């Protein structure tokens, strides 16, 4: 099976489902906080690794031993589930536009957690060291993007976000 098939649920959840649930949330999901200094470099790296993680599977096939296929499949489905739950929650912000309910009760960044687990499942199923490397770079860059988002959220939502930040972990 061509590896790009693995990307179809991602496109459906991130764009079709989110747009169907809340078109405003689809626009919010495309917004990135202003970047400063090294964050700009990491933002470029984030975008580049996104392209690699999504398009490189076009040139790969799902393969591996039965245990690796099971591990990869379970990780992939878990990531898709986390991403699905986070997307549904993201479509339902509070009156200020801040997400603090649903999966956002457990993580301030459940969509990013979902992306990581989803792409990790893809890496296992594709068995590509290059893909694993791209995923590591993606996660490093994502952390820097999240730091910029946190700064923006604090400036935008003030004390409400600061309290939320104290109560809920960044990742898990």
CSV table of C-alpha atoms in Angstrom, one decimal:
chain,number,residue,atom,x,y,z
A,1,UNK,CA,0.0,0.0,0.0
A,2,UNK,CA,1.3,3.4,-0.9
A,3,UNK,CA,2.2,5.4,2.2
A,4,UNK,CA,0.3,8.5,1.2
A,5,UNK,CA,-2.9,6.7,2.0
A,6,UNK,CA,-2.0,7.2,5.6
A,7,UNK,CA,-2.4,11.0,5.2
A,8,UNK,CA,-6.1,10.8,4.1
A,9,UNK,CA,-7.6,10.7,7.7
A,10,UNK,CA,-5.3,13.7,8.6
A,11,UNK,CA,-6.7,15.7,5.7
A,12,UNK,CA,-10.3,14.7,6.5
A,13,UNK,CA,-10.0,15.5,10.3
A,14,UNK,CA,-8.0,18.7,9.9
A,15,UNK,CA,-9.8,20.3,7.0
A,16,UNK,CA,-13.1,18.7,6.2
A,17,UNK,CA,-14.4,17.8,9.7
A,18,UNK,CA,-13.1,21.1,11.3
A,19,UNK,CA,-14.6,23.2,8.5
A,20,UNK,CA,-17.9,21.3,8.8
A,21,UNK,CA,-18.0,21.7,12.6
A,22,UNK,CA,-17.0,25.4,12.6
A,23,UNK,CA,-15.7,27.4,9.6
A,24,UNK,CA,-14.3,30.0,12.0
A,25,UNK,CA,-12.3,27.4,13.8
A,26,UNK,CA,-10.9,26.3,10.4
A,27,UNK,CA,-9.6,29.9,10.0
A,28,UNK,CA,-8.3,30.0,13.6
A,29,UNK,CA,-6.4,26.7,13.0
A,30,UNK,CA,-4.6,28.3,10.1
A,31,UNK,CA,-3.4,31.3,12.3
A,32,UNK,CA,0.1,31.3,13.7
A,33,UNK,CA,1.2,33.6,16.5
A,34,UNK,CA,3.8,36.2,15.7
A,35,UNK,CA,7.3,34.8,15.8
A,36,UNK,CA,10.4,36.5,17.1
A,37,UNK,CA,14.1,35.7,16.7
A,38,UNK,CA,14.9,32.0,16.5
A,39,UNK,CA,11.2,31.2,16.4
A,40,UNK,CA,11.1,32.5,12.8
A,41,UNK,CA,13.7,29.9,11.8
A,42,UNK,CA,11.9,27.2,13.7
A,43,UNK,CA,8.6,28.2,12.0
A,44,UNK,CA,10.2,27.7,8.6
A,45,UNK,CA,11.6,24.3,9.8
A,46,UNK,CA,8.1,23.5,11.1
A,47,UNK,CA,6.5,24.2,7.7
A,48,UNK,CA,9.3,22.3,5.9
A,49,UNK,CA,9.0,19.2,8.0
A,50,UNK,CA,5.2,19.3,7.6
A,51,UNK,CA,5.7,19.1,3.9
A,52,UNK,CA,8.1,16.2,4.3
A,53,UNK,CA,5.9,14.3,6.7
A,54,UNK,CA,2.9,14.7,4.4
A,55,UNK,CA,4.4,14.3,1.0
A,56,UNK,CA,7.4,11.9,1.5
A,57,UNK,CA,5.0,9.0,2.0
A,58,UNK,CA,4.1,9.3,-1.7
A,59,UNK,CA,7.4,7.6,-2.3
A,60,UNK,CA,7.1,4.9,0.4
A,61,UNK,CA,5.1,1.8,1.0
A,62,UNK,CA,3.7,0.5,4.3
A,63,UNK,CA,5.8,-2.5,5.3
A,64,UNK,CA,7.4,-4.3,8.2
A,65,UNK,CA,7.1,-7.4,10.3
A,66,UNK,CA,3.8,-8.3,11.8
A,67,UNK,CA,4.7,-6.9,15.3
A,68,UNK,CA,5.8,-3.6,13.8
A,69,UNK,CA,2.7,-3.3,11.6
A,70,UNK,CA,0.6,-3.9,14.7
A,71,UNK,CA,2.6,-1.4,16.8
A,72,UNK,CA,2.5,1.1,14.0
A,73,UNK,CA,-1.2,0.6,13.3
A,74,UNK,CA,-2.1,1.0,17.0
A,75,UNK,CA,0.0,4.1,17.3
A,76,UNK,CA,-1.5,5.5,14.1
A,77,UNK,CA,-5.1,4.9,15.2
A,78,UNK,CA,-4.3,6.3,18.7
A,79,UNK,CA,-2.9,9.5,17.0
A,80,UNK,CA,-5.9,9.8,14.8
A,81,UNK,CA,-8.2,9.4,17.8
A,82,UNK,CA,-6.3,12.1,19.8
A,83,UNK,CA,-6.4,14.4,16.7
A,84,UNK,CA,-10.1,13.7,16.2
A,85,UNK,CA,-10.9,14.5,19.8
A,86,UNK,CA,-8.7,17.6,19.8
A,87,UNK,CA,-10.3,18.9,16.5
A,88,UNK,CA,-13.8,18.5,17.9
A,89,UNK,CA,-12.8,20.4,21.0
A,90,UNK,CA,-11.0,23.1,19.0
A,91,UNK,CA,-14.3,23.7,17.1
A,92,UNK,CA,-16.0,24.7,20.4
A,93,UNK,CA,-14.1,27.6,22.0
A,94,UNK,CA,-15.5,29.6,24.8
A,95,UNK,CA,-17.0,33.1,24.3
A,96,UNK,CA,-13.5,34.6,24.4
A,97,UNK,CA,-12.3,32.2,21.7
A,98,UNK,CA,-10.1,30.1,24.1
A,99,UNK,CA,-10.3,26.4,24.1
A,100,UNK,CA,-10.3,24.9,27.7
A,101,UNK,CA,-12.8,22.1,27.5
A,102,UNK,CA,-12.8,18.6,26.0
A,103,UNK,CA,-9.3,17.3,25.3
A,104,UNK,CA,-8.0,20.8,26.2
A,105,UNK,CA,-8.7,19.9,29.9
A,106,UNK,CA,-5.8,17.5,29.7
A,107,UNK,CA,-3.3,19.3,27.4
A,108,UNK,CA,-3.0,22.8,26.2
A,109,UNK,CA,-1.9,21.4,22.9
A,110,UNK,CA,-3.8,18.2,22.2
A,111,UNK,CA,-3.7,18.8,18.4
A,112,UNK,CA,0.1,18.9,18.4
A,113,UNK,CA,0.2,15.8,20.6
A,114,UNK,CA,-2.2,14.1,18.2
A,115,UNK,CA,0.0,15.1,15.2
A,116,UNK,CA,3.1,13.7,16.9
A,117,UNK,CA,1.5,10.4,17.7
A,118,UNK,CA,-0.2,10.1,14.3
A,119,UNK,CA,3.1,10.8,12.5
A,120,UNK,CA,5.0,8.4,14.8
A,121,UNK,CA,2.5,5.7,13.8
A,122,UNK,CA,3.2,6.6,10.1
A,123,UNK,CA,7.0,6.4,10.8
A,124,UNK,CA,6.6,2.9,12.2
A,125,UNK,CA,4.4,1.7,9.4
A,126,UNK,CA,6.7,3.2,6.7
A,127,UNK,CA,9.9,2.0,8.3
A,128,UNK,CA,11.8,5.0,7.1
A,129,UNK,CA,14.7,6.4,9.2
A,130,UNK,CA,14.5,9.6,7.1
A,131,UNK,CA,10.8,9.9,8.2
A,132,UNK,CA,11.8,9.4,11.8
A,133,UNK,CA,14.4,12.1,11.5
A,134,UNK,CA,11.9,14.5,9.9
A,135,UNK,CA,9.5,13.7,12.8
A,136,UNK,CA,12.2,14.6,15.4
A,137,UNK,CA,12.9,17.9,13.7
A,138,UNK,CA,9.1,18.5,13.4
A,139,UNK,CA,8.6,18.0,17.1
A,140,UNK,CA,11.6,20.3,18.0
A,141,UNK,CA,10.2,23.0,15.7
A,142,UNK,CA,6.7,22.5,17.0
A,143,UNK,CA,7.8,23.2,20.5
A,144,UNK,CA,9.1,26.6,19.4
A,145,UNK,CA,5.9,27.4,17.6
A,146,UNK,CA,4.0,26.5,20.8
A,147,UNK,CA,6.1,28.9,22.8
A,148,UNK,CA,5.1,31.7,20.4
A,149,UNK,CA,1.5,30.6,20.7
A,150,UNK,CA,1.6,30.7,24.5
A,151,UNK,CA,3.0,34.2,24.4
A,152,UNK,CA,0.3,35.3,22.0
A,153,UNK,CA,-2.4,33.6,24.1
A,154,UNK,CA,-1.2,35.2,27.3
A,155,UNK,CA,-1.2,38.6,25.6
A,156,UNK,CA,-4.6,38.0,24.0
A,157,UNK,CA,-6.6,36.2,26.8
A,158,UNK,CA,-4.7,37.7,29.8
A,159,UNK,CA,-5.3,36.3,33.2
A,160,UNK,CA,-7.8,33.7,31.9
A,161,UNK,CA,-5.1,32.0,29.9
A,162,UNK,CA,-2.5,32.5,32.6
A,163,UNK,CA,-4.7,30.6,35.0
A,164,UNK,CA,-5.4,27.9,32.4
A,165,UNK,CA,-1.7,27.6,31.8
A,166,UNK,CA,-1.0,27.0,35.5
A,167,UNK,CA,-3.7,24.3,35.7
A,168,UNK,CA,-3.1,22.3,32.4
A,169,UNK,CA,0.1,20.9,31.2
A,170,UNK,CA,1.7,21.9,27.9
A,171,UNK,CA,1.7,18.4,26.4
A,172,UNK,CA,0.5,15.5,28.6
